[in-house]
Amino acid sequence: MPRADFQPVIGLEVHAQLLTRTKLFSRASTSFGAEPNANTLPLCLALPGSLPVLNAAVVELAIRTGLALDCTVNEVSEWSRKHYFYADLPKGFQITQYEHPICEHGGLDVALPGGDKRIRISRIHIEEDAGKSVHDGAAGASLIDLNRAGTPLLEIVSEPDLRSAEEAAEYLRTLRGVLLALGVNDGNLEEGSFRCDANVSVMRHGATAYGTRVELKNLNSFRFVQAAIEVEIDRHVELIESGGAVEQETRLYDPDRNETKAMRSKEDAHDYRYFPEPDLPPLVVSAEAIAAARAALPELPRAKQRRYVSALGLSEADARFLTQEPGSSAFFEAVLQHYRGEAKKAANWMTGELARLRNASGEGRVTPGALAELLTAVDQGRISSNAAKEVLGVVHQSGEAPSAVIAARGLEQVSDTGAIEKVVDEVLAKNAADVAAYRGGNQKLLGHFMGQVMKAMKGKGNPQLASELLKKKLGG
Ligand code: ADP
Ligand code: MG
């Protein structure tokens, strides 16, 4: 088992598009889905004489992110030009932060099977995105769309602290959850507004130096991130075991073949001819702005999870499920505004039946108030939990009030003690021999009596009341 002799080492670079209305250095719109090149101003096209003007909203979002990820926010940071030629980069350089990024030295706690692990974050810097090349077969040409050119990105770089593909995927999920909670990014891997490059190397257990790393691109789902890292680890181990060496390069993941292939040899920083951006002064952030951002931080997913477990009695798994997206935790907390029963019950319904319906047929029309009403009806014995599932399915589709669905379908349980007692008496009278056997010690017959009572009541008797009455009468 050669693979067991090696320790994988992984560091991730995440590019997150910031949710600002306008671009990093111009007032051009960032709206998604506009006509190609509609969202461009002279700066996006690199027209002579156009100059960058920093969008203050970007800085605010970067500070918020840095604080949430436990970074030092630098009061002074700097802009650099990173040069390369590509058709979707008309300026011939990207404005980024190089030697002095806005945030450094942070960390993110990731919940792993063995407990929390802190993954250090080396830096977070602001940079502008490039445009897009559209390879249009119909036009027989490659076309350029500069709508994305100049869109603000945060690059969040982890230290090589991750030790497996699962850890890497979990770090990414956690980071995405934090960015969503902060409202700085929409977390969409498929559309590329949350992009990840994975740096992978292996070393023998006990080695003191890291192995040569490869940078993986084209990882646009959590599944691909994990699969690509796995196959890359295998490739390194096989190479080394067969006497070869890993080359430092950038590789593309091909999900159809589940393999990585060489894209280009890894460029070094000096290849980019970084130099200070002459058109922008250093970025200065006041201590007051940092303090204000700190005071305005929302409750983050990990803190929410801990609160759900300790104060509300949820399981760790349910707490995590409910805090993956801000919409889920907001829904859950809104249910608790209306529902007086156990929070754990509300959580069970959200992670169970409601999640099942949503997976099968989309978001649906269940409101927090409707779920609370349904749970209350179950608690009060007005409907059985099976009937509640039926009602939830209808409400999910139609958005009707649960009470209306319960009435229309005649799902209300009989919780009238007198009515149930009458049926119980009839059943016991008809089964004198079984009653004697029960009293003689055959306790299993209780289920048999219950079955008959429920059958006589067409399934609508409140089972708890029926069982209590049966036991009382049989015991007496
Ligand atoms: P570059 O600027 O060339 O991309 P960085 O030093 O910024 O290089 O590192 C980029 C990423 O690579 C970081 O996330 C870092 O954790 C990761 N990394 C560095 N060395 C290794 C290694 N030996 N194995 C795996 N990942 C690594
Ligand atoms: Mg890099």
XYZ file of C-alpha atoms and ligand atoms in Angstrom:
504
model
C 0.000 0.000 0.000
C 2.385 2.702 -1.155
C -0.146 5.486 -0.733
C -0.222 4.894 3.019
C 3.495 5.772 3.144
C 2.752 9.301 1.998
C 1.246 12.347 3.617
C -0.744 14.582 1.255
C -0.310 18.343 1.748
C -2.869 20.760 0.339
C -3.268 24.532 0.261
C -6.228 26.275 -1.358
C -6.530 29.586 -3.160
C -10.118 30.790 -3.338
C -11.297 33.597 -5.598
C -14.575 35.048 -4.382
C -16.465 37.618 -6.404
C -17.587 40.437 -4.133
C -21.249 41.413 -4.136
C -20.874 45.077 -5.004
C -23.117 46.856 -7.496
C -20.190 48.387 -9.346
C -16.695 47.318 -10.322
C -13.483 47.625 -8.331
C -12.147 50.762 -10.009
C -15.081 52.147 -12.019
C -18.817 52.744 -11.833
C -19.564 50.102 -14.464
C -22.264 47.685 -13.310
C -21.450 44.155 -12.133
C -24.949 42.818 -12.933
C -24.947 39.224 -14.167
C -26.398 38.190 -17.528
C -26.220 41.563 -19.299
C -25.643 41.763 -23.079
C -21.956 41.103 -23.841
C -19.865 44.243 -23.279
C -22.867 46.255 -22.031
C -21.327 46.625 -18.574
C -18.207 48.411 -19.724
C -16.817 51.910 -19.279
C -13.594 53.258 -20.808
C -11.505 51.784 -17.954
C -12.833 48.245 -18.577
C -11.748 48.604 -22.210
C -8.359 50.090 -21.268
C -9.032 53.197 -23.332
C -6.160 55.706 -23.133
C -6.580 58.285 -20.397
C -8.989 56.257 -18.238
C -7.938 56.072 -14.596
C -8.931 53.798 -11.710
C -10.968 55.136 -8.781
C -11.298 52.777 -5.829
C -14.800 51.559 -4.906
C -15.085 52.028 -1.121
C -17.702 49.256 -0.834
C -15.073 46.707 -1.893
C -12.777 47.738 0.938
C -15.593 47.399 3.442
C -16.369 43.838 2.308
C -12.683 42.909 2.385
C -12.322 44.178 5.955
C -15.444 42.302 7.021
C -14.087 39.085 5.516
C -10.654 39.551 7.061
C -12.100 40.054 10.530
C -14.419 37.042 10.218
C -11.383 34.950 9.261
C -9.382 36.209 12.260
C -6.913 38.155 10.140
C -4.918 41.238 10.936
C -6.364 44.035 8.811
C -3.516 46.222 7.652
C -4.117 49.931 7.985
C -1.923 50.438 4.924
C -1.827 48.091 1.972
C -0.685 48.534 -1.617
C -1.698 47.915 -5.211
C 0.480 46.221 -7.797
C 0.338 45.431 -11.473
C 0.580 41.781 -12.456
C 1.443 41.548 -16.148
C 0.451 38.937 -18.629
C -1.014 38.881 -22.119
C -4.431 37.481 -22.811
C -7.183 38.679 -25.125
C -9.638 39.168 -22.263
C -7.211 41.460 -20.411
C -6.989 44.588 -22.583
C -4.724 46.535 -20.193
C -2.130 43.776 -20.303
C -2.015 43.724 -16.511
C -4.289 43.005 -13.602
C -4.398 45.355 -10.623
C -3.907 43.244 -7.516
C -2.232 43.365 -4.120
C 1.113 41.674 -3.904
C 3.628 42.444 -1.200
C 1.210 44.250 1.082
C -2.282 42.701 1.058
C -5.169 44.157 3.030
C -5.499 41.136 5.373
C -2.963 38.588 6.688
C -2.317 35.883 9.290
C -5.803 34.551 9.918
C -7.411 31.172 10.365
C -10.612 29.228 9.965
C -11.834 26.471 12.305
C -13.063 23.516 10.309
C -15.199 20.835 11.966
C -13.662 17.437 11.155
C -14.567 13.969 12.425
C -11.726 14.149 14.969
C -12.727 17.618 16.208
C -12.117 21.180 15.078
C -8.940 21.907 13.122
C -7.664 25.409 12.538
C -6.528 26.027 8.962
C -4.289 29.062 8.818
C -5.009 31.712 6.244
C -1.873 33.389 5.009
C -3.450 36.321 3.223
C -6.522 37.886 1.706
C -6.042 40.386 -1.057
C -8.244 42.401 -3.373
C -7.851 42.118 -7.143
C -9.780 42.714 -10.331
C -11.178 39.930 -12.475
C -10.428 39.590 -16.203
C -13.013 39.436 -19.004
C -14.221 36.264 -20.703
C -13.328 34.643 -23.988
C -16.322 33.041 -25.631
C -15.358 30.347 -28.109
C -18.382 30.471 -30.356
C -18.479 27.602 -32.820
C -21.408 29.110 -34.721
C -19.580 32.369 -35.351
C -16.431 30.425 -36.197
C -14.529 32.775 -33.927
C -13.437 33.518 -30.406
C -15.305 36.493 -29.004
C -14.445 38.718 -26.081
C -16.926 39.803 -23.408
C -15.503 42.395 -21.025
C -18.507 42.593 -18.687
C -16.544 40.753 -16.011
C -13.365 42.794 -16.557
C -12.690 44.809 -13.412
C -15.176 42.944 -11.192
C -13.843 42.876 -7.608
C -12.448 39.599 -6.264
C -11.034 38.570 -2.940
C -8.285 35.991 -3.122
C -8.195 33.993 0.094
C -5.035 31.909 0.424
C -4.667 29.114 2.971
C -1.407 27.802 4.383
C -0.628 24.215 3.307
C -2.383 22.891 6.436
C -4.877 20.539 4.818
C -3.974 16.848 4.869
C -6.618 15.114 2.745
C -9.133 15.734 -0.007
C -11.966 15.489 2.549
C -10.327 18.141 4.731
C -9.960 20.384 1.700
C -13.622 19.978 0.747
C -14.740 20.631 4.317
C -12.549 23.752 4.544
C -14.143 25.018 1.338
C -17.681 24.333 2.562
C -16.922 26.122 5.804
C -15.341 29.092 4.054
C -18.283 29.342 1.668
C -20.676 29.328 4.633
C -18.768 32.203 6.251
C -18.767 34.303 3.062
C -22.505 33.710 2.617
C -23.216 34.652 6.228
C -21.203 37.852 5.734
C -23.129 38.678 2.566
C -19.903 39.281 0.650
C -20.247 36.491 -1.957
C -22.993 34.316 -3.423
C -21.042 31.055 -3.114
C -21.813 29.780 -6.599
C -19.122 27.311 -7.703
C -20.881 26.325 -10.922
C -21.148 29.904 -12.154
C -17.636 30.643 -10.982
C -18.350 33.412 -8.510
C -16.634 31.200 -5.895
C -13.596 29.573 -7.547
C -10.945 27.376 -6.078
C -7.445 26.360 -7.140
C -5.952 23.485 -5.174
C -2.213 23.117 -4.557
C -1.313 19.501 -3.926
C 1.890 17.733 -2.947
C 2.866 14.586 -1.078
C 5.732 13.758 1.259
C 6.788 10.608 3.048
C 5.601 10.376 6.634
C 8.173 11.943 8.905
C 9.762 14.009 6.122
C 10.645 17.545 7.125
C 10.251 19.283 3.759
C 7.166 19.503 1.617
C 7.142 17.826 -1.771
C 6.848 19.638 -5.092
C 3.358 21.021 -5.570
C 1.022 21.066 -8.504
C -1.716 23.645 -8.931
C -5.101 22.231 -10.010
C -7.690 24.286 -11.869
C -11.213 23.788 -13.200
C -12.701 22.621 -9.928
C -16.228 23.936 -10.177
C -18.017 21.768 -7.639
C -17.193 20.373 -4.209
C -17.269 16.894 -5.706
C -14.703 17.835 -8.359
C -12.414 19.486 -5.802
C -12.329 16.289 -3.798
C -12.025 13.947 -6.765
C -9.306 16.026 -8.444
C -7.191 16.126 -5.294
C -7.603 12.366 -4.841
C -6.438 11.494 -8.340
C -3.610 14.006 -8.114
C -2.351 12.457 -4.865
C -2.404 9.034 -6.534
C -0.501 10.411 -9.518
C 2.238 11.874 -7.302
C 2.607 8.678 -5.284
C 2.849 6.537 -8.416
C 5.376 8.899 -9.982
C 7.601 8.923 -6.906
C 7.286 5.183 -6.263
C 8.331 4.450 -9.830
C 11.459 6.564 -9.436
C 10.181 9.703 -11.141
C 9.691 13.202 -9.805
C 6.738 15.546 -9.655
C 7.097 18.627 -11.802
C 5.865 21.965 -10.548
C 3.105 22.864 -12.966
C -0.509 23.888 -13.385
C -2.900 21.073 -14.306
C -6.509 21.002 -15.401
C -9.001 18.553 -13.974
C -11.112 16.664 -16.509
C -14.250 15.450 -14.701
C -15.352 13.162 -17.544
C -12.157 11.136 -17.405
C -11.471 11.827 -13.719
C -7.875 12.755 -14.436
C -5.676 15.827 -14.458
C -3.643 16.947 -17.436
C -0.769 19.360 -17.758
C -1.804 22.898 -18.721
C 1.375 24.920 -18.332
C 4.561 24.870 -16.325
C 4.182 26.879 -13.159
C 5.117 30.491 -13.594
C 7.077 32.255 -10.879
C 6.197 35.597 -9.372
C 8.997 37.346 -11.283
C 7.498 36.177 -14.574
C 4.622 38.556 -13.936
C 6.834 41.640 -13.600
C 4.961 42.866 -10.564
C 5.461 46.532 -9.809
C 3.620 49.132 -7.731
C 0.519 50.551 -9.407
C 1.382 54.191 -10.226
C -2.228 55.345 -10.680
C -3.396 54.453 -7.173
C -2.175 55.676 -3.792
C -1.663 53.108 -1.014
C -4.932 51.833 0.427
C -5.386 53.347 3.879
C -7.980 51.973 6.276
C -8.710 53.782 9.520
C -8.725 52.013 12.871
C -12.274 53.353 13.295
C -13.428 51.662 10.083
C -11.963 48.363 11.279
C -13.603 48.726 14.690
C -16.954 49.562 13.100
C -16.745 46.524 10.811
C -15.875 44.329 13.791
C -18.881 45.591 15.745
C -21.189 44.908 12.805
C -20.089 41.280 12.198
C -23.051 38.899 12.137
C -23.128 35.633 14.065
C -20.978 33.231 12.012
C -21.988 29.651 11.144
C -19.628 27.952 13.638
C -20.935 30.119 16.488
C -24.495 29.449 15.391
C -23.819 25.697 15.360
C -22.424 25.807 18.877
C -25.447 27.790 20.061
C -27.898 25.402 18.384
C -26.203 22.452 20.083
C -25.734 23.923 23.553
C -28.788 26.165 23.928
C -31.337 24.395 21.725
C -30.272 20.771 22.124
C -29.760 20.038 18.411
C -27.414 17.324 17.206
C -24.095 18.488 15.728
C -25.194 17.179 12.308
C -28.529 19.032 12.347
C -26.822 22.214 13.552
C -24.418 22.009 10.623
C -27.127 21.287 8.111
C -29.149 24.296 9.278
C -26.227 26.720 9.105
C -24.862 25.920 5.651
C -26.885 28.700 4.058
C -28.086 31.854 5.819
C -31.558 31.145 4.378
C -31.795 27.850 6.308
C -30.848 29.264 9.692
C -33.130 32.255 9.156
C -36.009 29.897 8.310
C -35.286 27.723 11.344
C -35.129 30.701 13.695
C -38.349 32.096 12.208
C -40.097 28.750 12.882
C -39.012 29.027 16.523
C -40.604 32.489 16.684
C -44.008 30.857 16.143
C -43.495 27.386 17.578
C -43.509 26.817 21.325
C -42.472 23.145 21.237
C -38.978 21.665 21.242
C -36.478 23.260 18.831
C -35.158 19.760 18.154
C -38.520 18.771 16.666
C -38.522 21.758 14.323
C -34.961 20.866 13.296
C -35.921 17.237 12.640
C -38.705 18.285 10.310
C -36.455 20.715 8.463
C -33.570 18.283 7.998
C -35.932 15.378 7.320
C -39.271 15.739 5.569
C -38.903 19.349 4.393
C -35.378 18.771 3.038
C -36.637 15.662 1.251
C -39.435 17.624 -0.433
C -37.066 20.428 -1.408
C -34.507 18.016 -2.854
C -37.207 16.353 -4.891
C -39.021 19.405 -6.218
C -37.329 22.683 -5.357
C -37.700 25.402 -2.757
C -41.513 25.089 -2.509
C -43.986 27.269 -0.638
C -43.745 26.219 2.990
C -43.346 29.286 5.192
C -41.878 29.214 8.721
C -45.349 30.068 10.062
C -46.903 27.123 8.229
C -44.330 24.656 9.547
C -44.844 26.008 13.073
C -48.620 25.594 12.716
C -48.210 22.024 11.523
C -45.851 21.064 14.354
C -48.209 22.593 16.883
C -51.102 20.556 15.464
C -49.036 17.370 15.927
C -48.049 18.335 19.477
C -51.681 18.998 20.376
C -52.683 15.605 19.020
C -54.910 17.151 16.364
C -53.159 15.218 13.599
C -50.834 12.248 13.514
C -47.277 12.720 12.303
C -48.077 10.665 9.232
C -50.935 13.022 8.412
C -48.550 15.943 9.031
C -46.225 14.589 6.344
C -49.112 14.454 3.919
C -50.114 18.031 4.794
C -46.533 19.291 4.419
C -46.360 17.787 0.938
C -49.517 19.663 -0.083
C -48.394 22.949 1.493
C -45.001 22.601 -0.233
C -46.795 22.522 -3.602
C -49.715 24.889 -3.039
C -48.743 27.236 -0.221
C -52.152 26.663 1.428
C -52.519 27.032 5.190
C -52.039 23.692 7.007
C -55.352 24.119 8.835
C -57.169 24.363 5.494
C -55.461 21.212 4.185
C -56.231 19.312 7.399
C -59.904 20.285 7.166
C -60.243 19.642 3.423
C -58.714 16.166 3.723
C -60.462 15.235 6.969
C -57.153 14.487 8.675
C -58.128 15.739 12.093
C -57.653 13.065 14.766
C -60.348 12.250 17.276
C -58.988 13.433 20.607
C -62.353 13.372 22.327
C -61.853 11.030 25.292
C -65.519 10.040 25.402
C -65.577 8.942 21.769
C -62.385 6.926 22.077
C -63.510 5.365 25.343
C -66.662 4.099 23.657
C -64.649 2.325 20.972
C -62.180 0.931 23.525
C -65.060 -0.551 25.533
C -66.539 -2.144 22.417
C -63.218 -3.688 21.403
C -62.557 -5.100 24.873
C -66.083 -6.504 25.103
C -65.672 -8.306 21.766
C -62.353 -9.862 22.802
C -63.026 -11.233 26.256
C -60.652 -14.182 25.823
C -57.749 -11.945 24.768
C -58.463 -9.594 27.653
C -58.151 -12.508 30.056
C -54.907 -13.580 28.384
C -53.522 -10.053 28.676
C -54.401 -9.890 32.343
C -52.783 -13.302 32.700
C -49.481 -11.787 31.596
C -49.499 -11.664 27.767
C -48.675 -7.950 27.482
C -47.988 -8.232 23.758
C -51.724 -8.248 23.139
C -51.813 -4.466 23.713
C -50.769 -3.919 20.103
C -53.574 -6.167 18.954
C -56.164 -4.126 20.893
C -54.660 -0.876 19.611
C -54.908 -2.116 16.055
C -58.593 -2.869 16.479
C -59.321 0.497 18.086
C -57.514 2.370 15.317
C -59.280 0.279 12.667
C -62.673 0.989 14.183
C -61.813 4.706 14.179
C -60.537 4.595 10.594
C -57.056 5.591 11.743
C -58.194 8.896 13.168
C -58.159 8.113 16.857
C -55.435 9.868 18.799
C -53.101 6.904 19.369
C -51.674 8.247 22.597
C -55.098 8.698 24.169
C -56.272 5.329 22.885
C -53.249 3.574 24.352
C -53.672 5.317 27.712
C -57.353 4.371 27.889
C -56.664 0.754 26.899
C -54.000 0.365 29.578
C -56.258 1.909 32.200
C -59.155 -0.375 31.392
C -57.056 -3.523 31.065
C -55.169 -2.885 34.259
C -58.413 -2.315 36.246
P 1.890 31.172 -5.670
O 1.806 32.637 -5.481
O 2.944 30.727 -6.589
O 0.568 30.560 -6.021
P 1.975 30.765 -2.789
O 3.189 30.671 -1.928
O 1.131 31.955 -2.655
O 2.402 30.540 -4.283
O 1.129 29.497 -2.482
C -0.042 29.251 -3.092
C -0.754 28.118 -2.394
O 0.017 26.933 -2.442
C -1.046 28.359 -0.920
O -2.393 28.023 -0.679
C -0.123 27.419 -0.203
O -0.698 26.944 0.985
C 0.026 26.298 -1.178
N 1.275 25.542 -1.056
C 2.516 26.025 -0.946
N 3.404 25.029 -0.884
C 2.712 23.862 -1.009
C 3.069 22.483 -1.017
N 4.323 22.074 -0.962
N 2.067 21.577 -1.139
C 0.800 21.966 -1.229
N 0.417 23.238 -1.216
C 1.340 24.192 -1.104
Mg -1.227 31.770 -6.426
